[in-house]
Amino acid sequence: MGKYIGIDLGTTFSCMAYINESGQPEMIPNSEGENTTPSAVLFDGDSTIVGREAKSQSLFEPQNFEQFVKRHMGERDYLFTTKDGDKYSPEAISAIILAKMKSDAESYLGDTVDGAVITVPAYFNEAQRKSTMDAGKIAGLEVIAIINEPTAAALAFGISKGSDKPQTIMVYDLGGGTFDVTVMRFDSENITVLGTAGDRKLGGYDFDNKIIEAVIEVASEDGLDINKDMTARQDLQLKAEAAKKSLSAKDKTNITLNISGRPFKYTITREDFVDMVEPLLFKTIGSMENACDEAGLEYSDLDKILLVGGSTRMPVVRDCIKEETGIAPSSEVHPDEAVAIGAAYHALDVLKDMQKKAKQSGDTSSEVFDVEIPETSRQYTFTDVTSHGIGVIIQNEYGEEENSVILPKNVQVPAEHTNHYTTTVPYQEKLLIRVTQGEETDLRYVTEIGTAEIQISPREKIVGIEVTISCDENSIIHVRVYDKDLRQDLGEMHIDRVSNLSDEEVKQSQMRISKLDISGE
């Protein structure tokens, strides 16, 4: 009888949790005895090191060290290349991290990990969600569901500290590499997402980079080029992160480096840091306003602002939120652990649903019946929303290509919407559907997810077609086409996802990663 766990696959740190037999959440420590694992990979000869040790050894092998790969999920052209020329996709690097976590979890639990719920930023697009699921598959994990990070945190909060009194809560989730703000409504049994906004490339990493940019500029005035010394550059990356954390408790701190054999010292005060990061804080405020606008609410309608993500430990973040909203943000959940715990709770719900479906189908031999599902103190159902509009590229009346949204942003999922179109020329023999994410008509401001092509019966006239786009519980997109002239359902179309690995590439990566010697030390 295997275990089902929740995994927070983070940009800078990852962690995992499960629900014990008493219905209580427990963090699963890694093999080093720590609840969080740095999302860092070092390729060291025949071995592949993951976590804290990889980070500490990165100064010796900076060219073989990869971190922050979550920011590249869904980017088809991004490949990490080692010093020896070996290339790894973002999915493969993430799979290496997940494989280490799976192994550590099995050692700690004394049982196999049969499945996992993995979290993603609410503002991840479909390509990034699919990449995350592919990473799990490459690591040998059955990903039974994907859940948005703010929703997972809200689930953890609701079960541990919720009340029967209805509440409207904003979850401010600032992690190492991504930022989400989500407005939700709680009652005694339901969590409903009302609005979401964010930036998939805004997080603690960017706060570090503000320090890095300042150090590089001052060093260059002394005739030192840090970017030409890879060891010094990696040392600066680590020390900028440490300086940021230090300034949460101290008024000033020093960064000392050895750049091409010359010593260098940089002093930064908390006031300097606040000035540096002000533009980043303004970005988060913009997202807060957008999420409230989508929910049709004012800040005064909020009962609580819940902080999630390690970067919310910075006093400047808390001060900014209070100044903007007049509400002192709450730290009632552990910023690093709440998301994994929420994912673990969701794993129980998914398992119950799997057992129910297996029973309805008469499949009483299904392995899911071997799993005992503990009862928790509270149970919630939750309703999430689409974080982006989903549509197709069409030709307008002037013969120009533009985006046509079919499934709008902020619609509760699972969802399905249909739009009516026509073929473009008589005797047309095939339809090329180009699926997009984004709200704008202008193609420069949308992302093309992929294409789907299907043959149709040629006719001498322009004919009407219906395109139906659905978004499932994991926010994965499906497309169906209906021929109105022939009254014929052409079925679900296979989307060739331009930003994702093919099925064959996933299999090849799975074989490759399974042969690596992966460890944390």
Tab-separated table of N, CA and C in Angstrom, residues 153-262:
chain	number	residue	atom	x	y	z
A	153	ALA	N	-2.249	26.738	-0.321
A	153	ALA	CA	-2.001	27.424	0.956
A	153	ALA	C	-3.314	27.736	1.661
A	154	ALA	N	-4.319	28.156	0.898
A	154	ALA	CA	-5.629	28.453	1.474
A	154	ALA	C	-6.269	27.193	2.056
A	155	LEU	N	-6.066	26.070	1.385
A	155	LEU	CA	-6.596	24.800	1.868
A	155	LEU	C	-5.949	24.444	3.207
A	156	ALA	N	-4.635	24.628	3.294
A	156	ALA	CA	-3.933	24.354	4.556
A	156	ALA	C	-4.426	25.279	5.656
A	157	PHE	N	-4.615	26.548	5.319
A	157	PHE	CA	-5.107	27.518	6.291
A	157	PHE	C	-6.526	27.164	6.740
A	158	GLY	N	-7.396	26.847	5.782
A	158	GLY	CA	-8.792	26.571	6.095
A	158	GLY	C	-8.958	25.372	7.005
A	159	ILE	N	-8.195	24.298	6.720
A	159	ILE	CA	-8.343	23.083	7.524
A	159	ILE	C	-7.748	23.262	8.917
A	160	SER	N	-6.650	24.024	9.005
A	160	SER	CA	-5.990	24.165	10.308
A	160	SER	C	-6.566	25.295	11.157
A	161	LYS	N	-7.034	26.385	10.496
A	161	LYS	CA	-7.432	27.558	11.260
A	161	LYS	C	-8.768	28.153	10.827
A	162	GLY	N	-9.452	27.476	9.911
A	162	GLY	CA	-10.688	28.025	9.375
A	162	GLY	C	-11.814	28.069	10.403
A	163	SER	N	-12.855	28.848	10.082
A	163	SER	CA	-14.017	28.943	10.964
A	163	SER	C	-15.280	28.830	10.114
A	164	ASP	N	-16.400	28.741	10.776
A	164	ASP	CA	-17.672	28.646	10.057
A	164	ASP	C	-18.123	30.011	9.539
A	165	LYS	N	-17.486	31.051	10.005
A	165	LYS	CA	-17.843	32.399	9.566
A	165	LYS	C	-17.276	32.653	8.173
A	166	PRO	N	-18.099	33.101	7.210
A	166	PRO	CA	-17.580	33.398	5.871
A	166	PRO	C	-16.487	34.465	5.927
A	167	GLN	N	-15.445	34.261	5.140
A	167	GLN	CA	-14.321	35.192	5.100
A	167	GLN	C	-13.892	35.433	3.663
A	168	THR	N	-13.406	36.629	3.401
A	168	THR	CA	-12.791	36.939	2.110
A	168	THR	C	-11.309	37.186	2.362
A	169	ILE	N	-10.477	36.396	1.719
A	169	ILE	CA	-9.045	36.398	2.004
A	169	ILE	C	-8.246	36.634	0.731
A	170	MET	N	-7.203	37.441	0.849
A	170	MET	CA	-6.233	37.583	-0.225
A	170	MET	C	-4.996	36.779	0.155
A	171	VAL	N	-4.553	35.903	-0.745
A	171	VAL	CA	-3.307	35.170	-0.537
A	171	VAL	C	-2.223	35.868	-1.361
A	172	TYR	N	-1.240	36.403	-0.659
A	172	TYR	CA	-0.103	37.095	-1.282
A	172	TYR	C	1.059	36.111	-1.259
A	173	ASP	N	1.400	35.552	-2.417
A	173	ASP	CA	2.358	34.448	-2.505
A	173	ASP	C	3.596	34.912	-3.284
A	174	LEU	N	4.632	35.277	-2.543
A	174	LEU	CA	5.891	35.727	-3.149
A	174	LEU	C	6.966	34.703	-2.827
A	175	GLY	N	7.286	33.892	-3.823
A	175	GLY	CA	8.278	32.848	-3.642
A	175	GLY	C	9.639	33.273	-4.150
A	176	GLY	N	10.470	32.301	-4.435
A	176	GLY	CA	11.816	32.605	-4.901
A	176	GLY	C	11.855	33.112	-6.320
A	177	GLY	N	10.901	32.677	-7.142
A	177	GLY	CA	10.964	33.068	-8.551
A	177	GLY	C	9.648	33.483	-9.156
A	178	THR	N	8.534	33.268	-8.448
A	178	THR	CA	7.226	33.595	-9.013
A	178	THR	C	6.376	34.328	-7.984
A	179	PHE	N	5.389	35.080	-8.485
A	179	PHE	CA	4.506	35.839	-7.605
A	179	PHE	C	3.067	35.654	-8.049
A	180	ASP	N	2.200	35.367	-7.069
A	180	ASP	CA	0.761	35.259	-7.302
A	180	ASP	C	0.028	36.022	-6.223
A	181	VAL	N	-1.087	36.636	-6.597
A	181	VAL	CA	-2.002	37.177	-5.599
A	181	VAL	C	-3.389	36.695	-5.984
A	182	THR	N	-4.070	36.077	-5.038
A	182	THR	CA	-5.362	35.452	-5.298
A	182	THR	C	-6.356	35.869	-4.227
A	183	VAL	N	-7.550	36.255	-4.674
A	183	VAL	CA	-8.621	36.616	-3.748
A	183	VAL	C	-9.605	35.450	-3.679
A	184	MET	N	-9.930	35.012	-2.480
A	184	MET	CA	-10.779	33.834	-2.283
A	184	MET	C	-11.874	34.125	-1.254
A	185	ARG	N	-12.950	33.382	-1.389
A	185	ARG	CA	-14.018	33.454	-0.393
A	185	ARG	C	-14.150	32.100	0.288
A	186	PHE	N	-14.166	32.135	1.612
A	186	PHE	CA	-14.315	30.933	2.420
A	186	PHE	C	-15.712	30.907	3.024
A	187	ASP	N	-16.331	29.732	3.058
A	187	ASP	CA	-17.406	29.502	4.005
A	187	ASP	C	-17.045	28.230	4.753
A	188	SER	N	-17.961	27.610	5.424
A	188	SER	CA	-17.614	26.472	6.279
A	188	SER	C	-17.140	25.250	5.491
A	189	GLU	N	-17.488	25.166	4.195
A	189	GLU	CA	-17.156	23.955	3.433
A	189	GLU	C	-16.530	24.236	2.072
A	190	ASN	N	-16.522	25.491	1.636
A	190	ASN	CA	-16.084	25.784	0.269
A	190	ASN	C	-15.046	26.899	0.228
A	191	ILE	N	-14.121	26.755	-0.707
A	191	ILE	CA	-13.166	27.814	-1.041
A	191	ILE	C	-13.396	28.152	-2.500
A	192	THR	N	-13.734	29.405	-2.772
A	192	THR	CA	-14.009	29.828	-4.144
A	192	THR	C	-13.045	30.941	-4.533
A	193	VAL	N	-12.288	30.723	-5.593
A	193	VAL	CA	-11.378	31.749	-6.093
A	193	VAL	C	-12.189	32.795	-6.845
A	194	LEU	N	-11.994	34.059	-6.481
A	194	LEU	CA	-12.746	35.154	-7.087
A	194	LEU	C	-11.925	35.920	-8.114
A	195	GLY	N	-10.621	35.946	-7.936
A	195	GLY	CA	-9.773	36.683	-8.866
A	195	GLY	C	-8.317	36.364	-8.627
A	196	THR	N	-7.514	36.379	-9.682
A	196	THR	CA	-6.095	36.068	-9.540
A	196	THR	C	-5.275	36.930	-10.488
A	197	ALA	N	-4.070	37.241	-10.079
A	197	ALA	CA	-3.135	38.002	-10.908
A	197	ALA	C	-1.734	37.636	-10.453
A	198	GLY	N	-0.741	38.090	-11.192
A	198	GLY	CA	0.615	37.767	-10.771
A	198	GLY	C	1.620	37.931	-11.882
A	199	ASP	N	2.826	37.426	-11.613
A	199	ASP	CA	3.948	37.535	-12.539
A	199	ASP	C	4.797	36.296	-12.359
A	200	ARG	N	4.900	35.496	-13.399
A	200	ARG	CA	5.631	34.227	-13.284
A	200	ARG	C	7.141	34.435	-13.230
A	201	LYS	N	7.611	35.663	-13.443
A	201	LYS	CA	9.044	35.952	-13.348
A	201	LYS	C	9.282	37.117	-12.403
A	202	LEU	N	8.719	36.987	-11.208
A	202	LEU	CA	8.950	37.968	-10.152
A	202	LEU	C	9.015	37.218	-8.827
A	203	GLY	N	10.139	37.321	-8.147
A	203	GLY	CA	10.279	36.631	-6.870
A	203	GLY	C	11.538	37.071	-6.157
A	204	GLY	N	11.908	36.336	-5.120
A	204	GLY	CA	13.089	36.666	-4.342
A	204	GLY	C	14.341	36.739	-5.185
A	205	TYR	N	14.403	35.936	-6.239
A	205	TYR	CA	15.528	35.955	-7.181
A	205	TYR	C	15.741	37.355	-7.747
A	206	ASP	N	14.653	38.060	-8.041
A	206	ASP	CA	14.749	39.403	-8.606
A	206	ASP	C	15.187	40.418	-7.564
A	207	PHE	N	14.824	40.197	-6.300
A	207	PHE	CA	15.303	41.046	-5.213
A	207	PHE	C	16.819	40.848	-5.046
A	208	ASP	N	17.279	39.589	-5.156
A	208	ASP	CA	18.716	39.311	-5.122
A	208	ASP	C	19.427	40.048	-6.253
A	209	ASN	N	18.811	40.021	-7.443
A	209	ASN	CA	19.453	40.610	-8.617
A	209	ASN	C	19.629	42.114	-8.498
A	210	LYS	N	18.757	42.768	-7.750
A	210	LYS	CA	18.927	44.200	-7.527
A	210	LYS	C	20.233	44.461	-6.771
A	211	ILE	N	20.521	43.611	-5.799
A	211	ILE	CA	21.785	43.723	-5.068
A	211	ILE	C	22.955	43.402	-5.994
A	212	ILE	N	22.797	42.340	-6.779
A	212	ILE	CA	23.863	41.920	-7.701
A	212	ILE	C	24.194	43.031	-8.693
A	213	GLU	N	23.168	43.660	-9.250
A	213	GLU	CA	23.388	44.748	-10.215
A	213	GLU	C	24.164	45.893	-9.568
A	214	ALA	N	23.821	46.222	-8.318
A	214	ALA	CA	24.502	47.310	-7.619
A	214	ALA	C	25.968	46.972	-7.371
A	215	VAL	N	26.240	45.732	-6.961
A	215	VAL	CA	27.617	45.308	-6.703
A	215	VAL	C	28.438	45.332	-7.990
A	216	ILE	N	27.867	44.814	-9.081
A	216	ILE	CA	28.578	44.786	-10.363
A	216	ILE	C	28.926	46.204	-10.820
A	217	GLU	N	27.987	47.124	-10.621
A	217	GLU	CA	28.213	48.513	-11.049
A	217	GLU	C	29.345	49.152	-10.253
A	218	VAL	N	29.330	48.977	-8.928
A	218	VAL	CA	30.380	49.576	-8.097
A	218	VAL	C	31.727	48.915	-8.388
A	219	ALA	N	31.734	47.594	-8.559
A	219	ALA	CA	32.988	46.887	-8.857
A	219	ALA	C	33.579	47.359	-10.182
A	220	SER	N	32.704	47.600	-11.169
A	220	SER	CA	33.201	48.043	-12.478
A	220	SER	C	33.882	49.404	-12.387
A	221	GLU	N	33.419	50.244	-11.440
A	221	GLU	CA	34.060	51.549	-11.234
A	221	GLU	C	35.479	51.390	-10.696
A	222	ASP	N	35.759	50.253	-10.067
A	222	ASP	CA	37.110	49.941	-9.582
A	222	ASP	C	37.898	49.122	-10.601
A	223	GLY	N	37.322	48.985	-11.814
A	223	GLY	CA	38.010	48.239	-12.867
A	223	GLY	C	37.877	46.738	-12.759
A	224	LEU	N	36.856	46.253	-12.026
A	224	LEU	CA	36.642	44.811	-11.845
A	224	LEU	C	35.401	44.363	-12.601
A	225	ASP	N	35.544	43.346	-13.437
A	225	ASP	CA	34.419	42.812	-14.208
A	225	ASP	C	34.038	41.450	-13.626
A	226	ILE	N	33.024	41.447	-12.792
A	226	ILE	CA	32.612	40.208	-12.115
A	226	ILE	C	32.129	39.168	-13.117
A	227	ASN	N	31.466	39.617	-14.184
A	227	ASN	CA	30.891	38.666	-15.141
A	227	ASN	C	31.948	37.879	-15.911
A	228	LYS	N	33.213	38.298	-15.823
A	228	LYS	CA	34.285	37.550	-16.496
A	228	LYS	C	34.894	36.503	-15.574
A	229	ASP	N	34.505	36.518	-14.313
A	229	ASP	CA	35.005	35.552	-13.325
A	229	ASP	C	33.811	34.729	-12.847
A	230	MET	N	33.607	33.540	-13.423
A	230	MET	CA	32.410	32.749	-13.151
A	230	MET	C	32.304	32.347	-11.680
A	231	THR	N	33.453	32.085	-11.056
A	231	THR	CA	33.419	31.711	-9.635
A	231	THR	C	32.971	32.895	-8.783
A	232	ALA	N	33.501	34.078	-9.082
A	232	ALA	CA	33.098	35.273	-8.340
A	232	ALA	C	31.629	35.590	-8.585
A	233	ARG	N	31.170	35.374	-9.814
A	233	ARG	CA	29.766	35.641	-10.148
A	233	ARG	C	28.838	34.711	-9.377
A	234	GLN	N	29.194	33.446	-9.278
A	234	GLN	CA	28.382	32.502	-8.519
A	234	GLN	C	28.449	32.817	-7.030
A	235	ASP	N	29.629	33.219	-6.547
A	235	ASP	CA	29.776	33.605	-5.148
A	235	ASP	C	28.883	34.809	-4.838
A	236	LEU	N	28.829	35.748	-5.772
A	236	LEU	CA	27.977	36.928	-5.592
A	236	LEU	C	26.505	36.529	-5.536
A	237	GLN	N	26.100	35.572	-6.363
A	237	GLN	CA	24.710	35.111	-6.353
A	237	GLN	C	24.332	34.578	-4.975
A	238	LEU	N	25.216	33.779	-4.392
A	238	LEU	CA	24.943	33.202	-3.076
A	238	LEU	C	24.972	34.269	-1.982
A	239	LYS	N	25.931	35.194	-2.069
A	239	LYS	CA	26.074	36.197	-1.014
A	239	LYS	C	25.016	37.295	-1.109
A	240	ALA	N	24.494	37.550	-2.302
A	240	ALA	CA	23.400	38.512	-2.436
A	240	ALA	C	22.152	37.975	-1.753
A	241	GLU	N	21.892	36.688	-1.923
A	241	GLU	CA	20.747	36.064	-1.241
A	241	GLU	C	20.928	36.125	0.277
A	242	ALA	N	22.157	35.852	0.744
A	242	ALA	CA	22.432	35.897	2.180
A	242	ALA	C	22.295	37.325	2.714
A	243	ALA	N	22.740	38.310	1.924
A	243	ALA	CA	22.644	39.713	2.350
A	243	ALA	C	21.192	40.140	2.471
A	244	LYS	N	20.376	39.730	1.523
A	244	LYS	CA	18.937	40.048	1.559
A	244	LYS	C	18.316	39.508	2.841
A	245	LYS	N	18.637	38.290	3.193
A	245	LYS	CA	18.089	37.695	4.414
A	245	LYS	C	18.628	38.410	5.650
A	246	SER	N	19.900	38.761	5.619
A	246	SER	CA	20.516	39.440	6.752
A	246	SER	C	19.855	40.788	7.017
A	247	LEU	N	19.472	41.486	5.947
A	247	LEU	CA	18.866	42.813	6.098
A	247	LEU	C	17.446	42.752	6.663
A	248	SER	N	16.900	41.565	6.799
A	248	SER	CA	15.607	41.428	7.471
A	248	SER	C	15.747	41.650	8.973
A	249	ALA	N	16.979	41.465	9.477
A	249	ALA	CA	17.210	41.603	10.917
A	249	ALA	C	18.205	42.703	11.262
A	250	LYS	N	19.053	43.074	10.297
A	250	LYS	CA	20.113	44.053	10.554
A	250	LYS	C	19.922	45.301	9.694
A	251	ASP	N	20.525	46.398	10.145
A	251	ASP	CA	20.419	47.657	9.399
A	251	ASP	C	21.386	47.728	8.232
A	252	LYS	N	22.474	46.954	8.291
A	252	LYS	CA	23.404	46.925	7.169
A	252	LYS	C	24.196	45.626	7.196
A	253	THR	N	24.792	45.294	6.058
A	253	THR	CA	25.598	44.072	5.962
A	253	THR	C	26.653	44.269	4.878
A	254	ASN	N	27.655	43.396	4.878
A	254	ASN	CA	28.755	43.496	3.910
A	254	ASN	C	28.770	42.285	2.989
A	255	ILE	N	29.175	42.520	1.758
A	255	ILE	CA	29.415	41.444	0.791
A	255	ILE	C	30.891	41.508	0.426
A	256	THR	N	31.627	40.437	0.698
A	256	THR	CA	33.044	40.391	0.358
A	256	THR	C	33.269	39.346	-0.728
A	257	LEU	N	34.060	39.716	-1.720
A	257	LEU	CA	34.321	38.844	-2.867
A	257	LEU	C	35.801	38.843	-3.209
A	258	ASN	N	36.217	37.796	-3.900
A	258	ASN	CA	37.539	37.759	-4.529
A	258	ASN	C	37.291	37.735	-6.035
A	259	ILE	N	37.631	38.856	-6.692
A	259	ILE	CA	37.340	38.985	-8.118
A	259	ILE	C	38.649	38.965	-8.891
A	260	SER	N	38.885	37.877	-9.606
A	260	SER	CA	40.114	37.721	-10.401
A	260	SER	C	41.353	37.977	-9.555
A	261	GLY	N	41.321	37.474	-8.316
A	261	GLY	CA	42.482	37.595	-7.444
A	261	GLY	C	42.535	38.858	-6.618
A	262	ARG	N	41.556	39.740	-6.777
A	262	ARG	CA	41.542	40.992	-6.011
A	262	ARG	C	40.378	41.001	-5.019
